Amino acid sequence: MDLVLLGAPGAGKGTQGALLATRLGVPKIATGDMLRDAVRQGTELGLKAKAVMDAGQLVSDDIVLGLVRERLDSDAAAGAIFDGYPRNVAQARSLEGLLAEVGRRIDAVVYIDVNDDDIVRRMSGRRTDPETGVVYHQEHNPPPAEIAPRCIQRPDDVEETVRHRLEVYRENTAPLVDHYRQAGVPVHTVDGGGAIDAVQSEILGLLGR
Ligand code: AMP
């Protein structure tokens, strides 16, 4: 199965995507995670992407396309949950092209809807364990005491940058909901404001799982 998760930054795509990946037995392709890995490892690509990411802008379509292509040729050869990709209509078309080359297409889109104020609250409380990549929230899901001191805030999770990312999302990514509807791909909307388990159950129900 090839499934695209849409929703603003902080809507819960990463959390829901990880649960879905386990449940459906396909890997999650999260271009943001792949880019952050490249930044951590100090690769040429990571050096190029870092300033763009820290400012809450989108990195170039070519860079992310290369990352996704590698995955489709390896662990995601039989399906994937796409999280944070595609981010604009051009990327959606590229993905359609890549999948068509291997006889696949997007089976469904899940759009996770959360209002902006909740997004800002969620993201400014978000903390990541740099060693495992696991994401916590200071209030709702605090990191265990022994790892709390090493947990960090993503540079692009500070409030001003979050607001900018929401604008970038509205301008570039939100139109994908209509793009997929017009292409005849089933688009399922879920209210992402609820508890993690409740949102996951709703998604699985909509997907008939
Ligand atoms: P995310 O973890 O999905 O919120 O992504 C974090 C940052 O990585 C974004 O703000 C962008 O700078 C960059 N990024 C992630 N995915 C993409 C993408 N598909 N296209 C362009 N930039 C991306």
PDB file of C-alpha atoms and ligand atoms in Angstrom:
ATOM      1  CA  MET A   1       0.000   0.000   0.000  1.00  0.00           C
ATOM      2  CA  ASP A   2       1.158   3.533  -0.790  1.00  0.00           C
ATOM      3  CA  LEU A   3      -0.359   6.102   1.530  1.00  0.00           C
ATOM      4  CA  VAL A   4       0.260   9.855   1.727  1.00  0.00           C
ATOM      5  CA  LEU A   5      -0.192  11.647   5.060  1.00  0.00           C
ATOM      6  CA  LEU A   6      -1.112  15.291   4.654  1.00  0.00           C
ATOM      7  CA  GLY A   7      -1.455  17.910   7.361  1.00  0.00           C
ATOM      8  CA  ALA A   8       0.311  20.950   8.737  1.00  0.00           C
ATOM      9  CA  PRO A   9       3.656  20.559  10.451  1.00  0.00           C
ATOM     10  CA  GLY A  10       2.878  19.267  13.941  1.00  0.00           C
ATOM     11  CA  ALA A  11      -0.458  17.706  12.981  1.00  0.00           C
ATOM     12  CA  GLY A  12       0.844  14.300  14.068  1.00  0.00           C
ATOM     13  CA  LYS A  13       1.926  12.808  10.738  1.00  0.00           C
ATOM     14  CA  GLY A  14       5.156  11.449  12.227  1.00  0.00           C
ATOM     15  CA  THR A  15       3.467   9.808  15.198  1.00  0.00           C
ATOM     16  CA  GLN A  16       0.524   8.422  13.241  1.00  0.00           C
ATOM     17  CA  GLY A  17       2.785   7.405  10.361  1.00  0.00           C
ATOM     18  CA  ALA A  18       5.057   5.370  12.632  1.00  0.00           C
ATOM     19  CA  LEU A  19       2.043   3.524  14.098  1.00  0.00           C
ATOM     20  CA  LEU A  20       0.584   2.922  10.647  1.00  0.00           C
ATOM     21  CA  ALA A  21       3.909   1.656   9.321  1.00  0.00           C
ATOM     22  CA  THR A  22       4.007  -0.996  12.034  1.00  0.00           C
ATOM     23  CA  ARG A  23       0.365  -1.864  11.560  1.00  0.00           C
ATOM     24  CA  LEU A  24       0.454  -2.062   7.754  1.00  0.00           C
ATOM     25  CA  GLY A  25       3.948  -3.579   7.506  1.00  0.00           C
ATOM     26  CA  VAL A  26       5.391  -0.945   5.165  1.00  0.00           C
ATOM     27  CA  PRO A  27       8.114   1.605   5.976  1.00  0.00           C
ATOM     28  CA  LYS A  28       7.485   5.260   6.629  1.00  0.00           C
ATOM     29  CA  ILE A  29       9.300   7.634   4.293  1.00  0.00           C
ATOM     30  CA  ALA A  30       9.706  10.923   6.147  1.00  0.00           C
ATOM     31  CA  THR A  31      11.829  13.312   4.122  1.00  0.00           C
ATOM     32  CA  GLY A  32      12.205  15.644   7.140  1.00  0.00           C
ATOM     33  CA  ASP A  33      13.752  12.769   9.171  1.00  0.00           C
ATOM     34  CA  MET A  34      16.043  11.865   6.269  1.00  0.00           C
ATOM     35  CA  LEU A  35      17.162  15.472   5.913  1.00  0.00           C
ATOM     36  CA  ARG A  36      17.786  15.789   9.661  1.00  0.00           C
ATOM     37  CA  ASP A  37      19.897  12.602   9.513  1.00  0.00           C
ATOM     38  CA  ALA A  38      21.940  14.150   6.709  1.00  0.00           C
ATOM     39  CA  VAL A  39      22.410  17.321   8.788  1.00  0.00           C
ATOM     40  CA  ARG A  40      23.510  15.248  11.812  1.00  0.00           C
ATOM     41  CA  GLN A  41      25.960  13.279   9.716  1.00  0.00           C
ATOM     42  CA  GLY A  42      27.323  16.462   8.171  1.00  0.00           C
ATOM     43  CA  THR A  43      26.997  15.179   4.590  1.00  0.00           C
ATOM     44  CA  GLU A  44      27.223  17.598   1.681  1.00  0.00           C
ATOM     45  CA  LEU A  45      23.456  17.379   1.249  1.00  0.00           C
ATOM     46  CA  GLY A  46      22.952  18.006   4.972  1.00  0.00           C
ATOM     47  CA  LEU A  47      25.165  21.096   4.890  1.00  0.00           C
ATOM     48  CA  LYS A  48      23.175  22.419   1.948  1.00  0.00           C
ATOM     49  CA  ALA A  49      19.801  21.752   3.578  1.00  0.00           C
ATOM     50  CA  LYS A  50      20.471  22.945   7.135  1.00  0.00           C
ATOM     51  CA  ALA A  51      20.046  26.710   6.753  1.00  0.00           C
ATOM     52  CA  VAL A  52      16.923  26.245   4.632  1.00  0.00           C
ATOM     53  CA  MET A  53      15.376  23.904   7.189  1.00  0.00           C
ATOM     54  CA  ASP A  54      16.267  26.092  10.184  1.00  0.00           C
ATOM     55  CA  ALA A  55      14.487  28.989   8.473  1.00  0.00           C
ATOM     56  CA  GLY A  56      11.361  26.865   7.930  1.00  0.00           C
ATOM     57  CA  GLN A  57      11.624  26.992   4.133  1.00  0.00           C
ATOM     58  CA  LEU A  58      11.359  24.033   1.777  1.00  0.00           C
ATOM     59  CA  VAL A  59      14.556  22.443   0.442  1.00  0.00           C
ATOM     60  CA  SER A  60      14.728  21.923  -3.304  1.00  0.00           C
ATOM     61  CA  ASP A  61      12.429  19.429  -4.994  1.00  0.00           C
ATOM     62  CA  ASP A  62      15.461  17.693  -6.590  1.00  0.00           C
ATOM     63  CA  ILE A  63      17.070  16.936  -3.242  1.00  0.00           C
ATOM     64  CA  VAL A  64      13.984  15.313  -1.748  1.00  0.00           C
ATOM     65  CA  LEU A  65      13.183  13.460  -4.963  1.00  0.00           C
ATOM     66  CA  GLY A  66      16.641  11.840  -4.821  1.00  0.00           C
ATOM     67  CA  LEU A  67      16.049  10.767  -1.218  1.00  0.00           C
ATOM     68  CA  VAL A  68      12.653   9.246  -1.998  1.00  0.00           C
ATOM     69  CA  ARG A  69      13.897   7.485  -5.139  1.00  0.00           C
ATOM     70  CA  GLU A  70      16.572   5.665  -3.101  1.00  0.00           C
ATOM     71  CA  ARG A  71      13.946   4.358  -0.686  1.00  0.00           C
ATOM     72  CA  LEU A  72      11.596   3.150  -3.428  1.00  0.00           C
ATOM     73  CA  ASP A  73      14.496   1.125  -4.794  1.00  0.00           C
ATOM     74  CA  SER A  74      15.273  -0.408  -1.408  1.00  0.00           C
ATOM     75  CA  ASP A  75      13.158  -0.881   1.714  1.00  0.00           C
ATOM     76  CA  ALA A  76       9.997   0.679   0.244  1.00  0.00           C
ATOM     77  CA  ALA A  77       9.880  -1.536  -2.847  1.00  0.00           C
ATOM     78  CA  ALA A  78       6.462  -2.888  -1.826  1.00  0.00           C
ATOM     79  CA  GLY A  79       4.751   0.217  -0.452  1.00  0.00           C
ATOM     80  CA  ALA A  80       5.259   3.158   1.880  1.00  0.00           C
ATOM     81  CA  ILE A  81       3.675   5.675   4.191  1.00  0.00           C
ATOM     82  CA  PHE A  82       4.760   9.119   2.964  1.00  0.00           C
ATOM     83  CA  ASP A  83       5.142  11.667   5.771  1.00  0.00           C
ATOM     84  CA  GLY A  84       6.089  15.226   4.843  1.00  0.00           C
ATOM     85  CA  TYR A  85       6.392  14.331   1.182  1.00  0.00           C
ATOM     86  CA  PRO A  86       5.043  15.479  -1.219  1.00  0.00           C
ATOM     87  CA  ARG A  87       5.129  19.075  -0.011  1.00  0.00           C
ATOM     88  CA  ASN A  88       3.874  20.794  -3.172  1.00  0.00           C
ATOM     89  CA  VAL A  89       2.147  19.938  -6.438  1.00  0.00           C
ATOM     90  CA  ALA A  90       5.440  19.521  -8.346  1.00  0.00           C
ATOM     91  CA  GLN A  91       6.598  16.926  -5.800  1.00  0.00           C
ATOM     92  CA  ALA A  92       3.228  15.160  -6.012  1.00  0.00           C
ATOM     93  CA  ARG A  93       3.649  14.855  -9.776  1.00  0.00           C
ATOM     94  CA  SER A  94       7.219  13.565  -9.381  1.00  0.00           C
ATOM     95  CA  LEU A  95       6.025  10.969  -6.892  1.00  0.00           C
ATOM     96  CA  GLU A  96       3.263   9.869  -9.243  1.00  0.00           C
ATOM     97  CA  GLY A  97       5.927   9.471 -11.950  1.00  0.00           C
ATOM     98  CA  LEU A  98       8.268   7.483  -9.708  1.00  0.00           C
ATOM     99  CA  LEU A  99       5.494   5.148  -8.592  1.00  0.00           C
ATOM    100  CA  ALA A 100       4.157   4.711 -12.133  1.00  0.00           C
ATOM    101  CA  GLU A 101       7.621   3.524 -13.231  1.00  0.00           C
ATOM    102  CA  VAL A 102       7.215   0.559 -10.892  1.00  0.00           C
ATOM    103  CA  GLY A 103       3.508  -0.009 -11.556  1.00  0.00           C
ATOM    104  CA  ARG A 104       2.283   1.639  -8.351  1.00  0.00           C
ATOM    105  CA  ARG A 105       0.087   4.606  -7.473  1.00  0.00           C
ATOM    106  CA  ILE A 106      -1.066   6.399  -4.332  1.00  0.00           C
ATOM    107  CA  ASP A 107      -3.858   4.243  -2.886  1.00  0.00           C
ATOM    108  CA  ALA A 108      -5.151   6.765  -0.380  1.00  0.00           C
ATOM    109  CA  VAL A 109      -4.458  10.078   1.316  1.00  0.00           C
ATOM    110  CA  VAL A 110      -5.079  10.738   4.995  1.00  0.00           C
ATOM    111  CA  TYR A 111      -5.423  14.417   5.809  1.00  0.00           C
ATOM    112  CA  ILE A 112      -4.883  15.114   9.515  1.00  0.00           C
ATOM    113  CA  ASP A 113      -6.645  18.346  10.409  1.00  0.00           C
ATOM    114  CA  VAL A 114      -5.520  20.394  13.441  1.00  0.00           C
ATOM    115  CA  ASN A 115      -6.092  24.121  14.047  1.00  0.00           C
ATOM    116  CA  ASP A 116      -3.165  26.553  14.025  1.00  0.00           C
ATOM    117  CA  ASP A 117      -3.222  27.460  17.734  1.00  0.00           C
ATOM    118  CA  ASP A 118      -3.025  23.803  18.725  1.00  0.00           C
ATOM    119  CA  ILE A 119      -0.193  23.322  16.230  1.00  0.00           C
ATOM    120  CA  VAL A 120       1.852  26.149  17.733  1.00  0.00           C
ATOM    121  CA  ARG A 121       1.230  24.819  21.263  1.00  0.00           C
ATOM    122  CA  ARG A 122       2.240  21.320  20.246  1.00  0.00           C
ATOM    123  CA  MET A 123       5.363  22.282  18.394  1.00  0.00           C
ATOM    124  CA  SER A 124       6.805  24.675  20.896  1.00  0.00           C
ATOM    125  CA  GLY A 125       6.564  21.872  23.517  1.00  0.00           C
ATOM    126  CA  ARG A 126       8.108  19.277  21.234  1.00  0.00           C
ATOM    127  CA  ARG A 127      11.475  17.805  22.287  1.00  0.00           C
ATOM    128  CA  THR A 128      13.535  15.212  20.431  1.00  0.00           C
ATOM    129  CA  ASP A 129      16.008  12.685  21.774  1.00  0.00           C
ATOM    130  CA  PRO A 130      18.984  13.230  19.428  1.00  0.00           C
ATOM    131  CA  GLU A 131      20.257   9.699  20.022  1.00  0.00           C
ATOM    132  CA  THR A 132      17.105   7.824  19.042  1.00  0.00           C
ATOM    133  CA  GLY A 133      15.125  10.447  17.115  1.00  0.00           C
ATOM    134  CA  VAL A 134      12.113   9.752  19.364  1.00  0.00           C
ATOM    135  CA  VAL A 135       9.872  12.802  19.729  1.00  0.00           C
ATOM    136  CA  TYR A 136       8.311  13.766  23.081  1.00  0.00           C
ATOM    137  CA  HIS A 137       6.140  16.617  24.311  1.00  0.00           C
ATOM    138  CA  GLN A 138       6.978  18.497  27.488  1.00  0.00           C
ATOM    139  CA  GLU A 139       3.376  18.341  28.762  1.00  0.00           C
ATOM    140  CA  HIS A 140       1.595  15.429  27.079  1.00  0.00           C
ATOM    141  CA  ASN A 141       4.367  12.876  26.700  1.00  0.00           C
ATOM    142  CA  PRO A 142       7.452  13.994  28.631  1.00  0.00           C
ATOM    143  CA  PRO A 143      10.745  12.185  28.033  1.00  0.00           C
ATOM    144  CA  PRO A 144      11.845   9.742  30.771  1.00  0.00           C
ATOM    145  CA  ALA A 145      13.910  11.514  33.468  1.00  0.00           C
ATOM    146  CA  GLU A 146      17.142   9.744  32.497  1.00  0.00           C
ATOM    147  CA  ILE A 147      17.115  11.054  28.939  1.00  0.00           C
ATOM    148  CA  ALA A 148      15.350  14.394  29.515  1.00  0.00           C
ATOM    149  CA  PRO A 149      18.596  16.393  29.871  1.00  0.00           C
ATOM    150  CA  ARG A 150      19.806  15.405  26.413  1.00  0.00           C
ATOM    151  CA  CYS A 151      16.506  16.101  24.644  1.00  0.00           C
ATOM    152  CA  ILE A 152      16.547  19.140  22.395  1.00  0.00           C
ATOM    153  CA  GLN A 153      14.129  21.478  20.665  1.00  0.00           C
ATOM    154  CA  ARG A 154      14.351  21.414  16.875  1.00  0.00           C
ATOM    155  CA  PRO A 155      15.647  24.795  15.688  1.00  0.00           C
ATOM    156  CA  ASP A 156      12.592  25.084  13.433  1.00  0.00           C
ATOM    157  CA  ASP A 157      10.153  24.429  16.310  1.00  0.00           C
ATOM    158  CA  VAL A 158      10.519  27.886  17.881  1.00  0.00           C
ATOM    159  CA  GLU A 159       7.224  29.775  17.666  1.00  0.00           C
ATOM    160  CA  GLU A 160       8.190  32.352  15.031  1.00  0.00           C
ATOM    161  CA  THR A 161       9.536  29.674  12.695  1.00  0.00           C
ATOM    162  CA  VAL A 162       6.500  27.462  13.313  1.00  0.00           C
ATOM    163  CA  ARG A 163       4.233  30.323  12.188  1.00  0.00           C
ATOM    164  CA  HIS A 164       6.347  30.729   9.055  1.00  0.00           C
ATOM    165  CA  ARG A 165       6.192  26.976   8.382  1.00  0.00           C
ATOM    166  CA  LEU A 166       2.396  27.182   8.653  1.00  0.00           C
ATOM    167  CA  GLU A 167       2.385  29.867   5.951  1.00  0.00           C
ATOM    168  CA  VAL A 168       4.651  27.756   3.743  1.00  0.00           C
ATOM    169  CA  TYR A 169       2.289  24.840   4.362  1.00  0.00           C
ATOM    170  CA  ARG A 170      -0.820  26.828   3.473  1.00  0.00           C
ATOM    171  CA  GLU A 171       0.697  28.165   0.291  1.00  0.00           C
ATOM    172  CA  ASN A 172       2.449  25.046  -1.014  1.00  0.00           C
ATOM    173  CA  THR A 173       1.130  21.909   0.657  1.00  0.00           C
ATOM    174  CA  ALA A 174      -2.534  22.514   1.518  1.00  0.00           C
ATOM    175  CA  PRO A 175      -3.478  22.591  -2.217  1.00  0.00           C
ATOM    176  CA  LEU A 176      -2.503  18.916  -2.379  1.00  0.00           C
ATOM    177  CA  VAL A 177      -5.806  17.945  -0.767  1.00  0.00           C
ATOM    178  CA  ASP A 178      -7.626  19.208  -3.866  1.00  0.00           C
ATOM    179  CA  HIS A 179      -4.904  17.895  -6.159  1.00  0.00           C
ATOM    180  CA  TYR A 180      -5.500  14.338  -4.933  1.00  0.00           C
ATOM    181  CA  ARG A 181      -9.291  14.703  -4.900  1.00  0.00           C
ATOM    182  CA  GLN A 182      -9.222  15.837  -8.507  1.00  0.00           C
ATOM    183  CA  ALA A 183      -6.935  12.949  -9.394  1.00  0.00           C
ATOM    184  CA  GLY A 184      -9.572  10.577  -7.987  1.00  0.00           C
ATOM    185  CA  VAL A 185      -7.440   9.402  -5.051  1.00  0.00           C
ATOM    186  CA  PRO A 186      -9.547   8.736  -1.909  1.00  0.00           C
ATOM    187  CA  VAL A 187      -8.810  11.527   0.598  1.00  0.00           C
ATOM    188  CA  HIS A 188      -9.822  10.719   4.195  1.00  0.00           C
ATOM    189  CA  THR A 189      -9.992  13.643   6.625  1.00  0.00           C
ATOM    190  CA  VAL A 190      -9.457  12.975  10.335  1.00  0.00           C
ATOM    191  CA  ASP A 191      -9.669  15.369  13.253  1.00  0.00           C
ATOM    192  CA  GLY A 192      -6.105  15.287  14.581  1.00  0.00           C
ATOM    193  CA  GLY A 193      -6.985  17.124  17.786  1.00  0.00           C
ATOM    194  CA  GLY A 194      -7.767  13.951  19.765  1.00  0.00           C
ATOM    195  CA  ALA A 195      -5.597  11.465  21.633  1.00  0.00           C
ATOM    196  CA  ILE A 196      -2.971   9.536  19.661  1.00  0.00           C
ATOM    197  CA  ASP A 197      -4.794   6.187  19.998  1.00  0.00           C
ATOM    198  CA  ALA A 198      -8.164   7.667  19.025  1.00  0.00           C
ATOM    199  CA  VAL A 199      -6.725   9.300  15.901  1.00  0.00           C
ATOM    200  CA  GLN A 200      -4.991   6.050  14.950  1.00  0.00           C
ATOM    201  CA  SER A 201      -8.219   4.055  15.341  1.00  0.00           C
ATOM    202  CA  GLU A 202     -10.095   6.556  13.226  1.00  0.00           C
ATOM    203  CA  ILE A 203      -7.473   6.342  10.471  1.00  0.00           C
ATOM    204  CA  LEU A 204      -7.485   2.543  10.491  1.00  0.00           C
ATOM    205  CA  GLY A 205     -11.284   2.578  10.319  1.00  0.00           C
ATOM    206  CA  LEU A 206     -11.278   4.934   7.343  1.00  0.00           C
ATOM    207  CA  LEU A 207      -8.737   2.714   5.604  1.00  0.00           C
ATOM    208  CA  GLY A 208     -10.906  -0.329   6.313  1.00  0.00           C
ATOM    209  CA  ARG A 209      -8.245  -1.996   8.496  1.00  0.00           C
TER     210      ARG A 209
HETATM  211  P1  AMP B   1       9.287  17.973   8.634  1.00  0.00           P
HETATM  212  O1  AMP B   1      10.041  17.131   9.594  1.00  0.00           O
HETATM  213  O2  AMP B   1       8.497  17.165   7.645  1.00  0.00           O
HETATM  214  O3  AMP B   1       8.453  19.032   9.306  1.00  0.00           O
HETATM  215  O4  AMP B   1      10.381  18.744   7.754  1.00  0.00           O
HETATM  216  C1  AMP B   1      11.303  19.637   8.351  1.00  0.00           C
HETATM  217  C2  AMP B   1      11.915  20.524   7.292  1.00  0.00           C
HETATM  218  O5  AMP B   1      12.608  19.706   6.322  1.00  0.00           O
HETATM  219  C3  AMP B   1      10.917  21.318   6.451  1.00  0.00           C
HETATM  220  O6  AMP B   1      10.527  22.531   7.067  1.00  0.00           O
HETATM  221  C4  AMP B   1      11.715  21.548   5.178  1.00  0.00           C
HETATM  222  O7  AMP B   1      12.721  22.535   5.364  1.00  0.00           O
HETATM  223  C5  AMP B   1      12.429  20.214   5.013  1.00  0.00           C
HETATM  224  N1  AMP B   1      11.606  19.245   4.245  1.00  0.00           N
HETATM  225  C6  AMP B   1      11.094  18.062   4.682  1.00  0.00           C
HETATM  226  N2  AMP B   1      10.420  17.425   3.720  1.00  0.00           N
HETATM  227  C7  AMP B   1      10.492  18.229   2.632  1.00  0.00           C
HETATM  228  C8  AMP B   1       9.979  18.144   1.313  1.00  0.00           C
HETATM  229  N3  AMP B   1       9.242  17.097   0.903  1.00  0.00           N
HETATM  230  N4  AMP B   1      10.268  19.161   0.447  1.00  0.00           N
HETATM  231  C9  AMP B   1      11.002  20.212   0.824  1.00  0.00           C
HETATM  232  N5  AMP B   1      11.503  20.384   2.068  1.00  0.00           N
HETATM  233  C10 AMP B   1      11.250  19.392   2.969  1.00  0.00           C
END
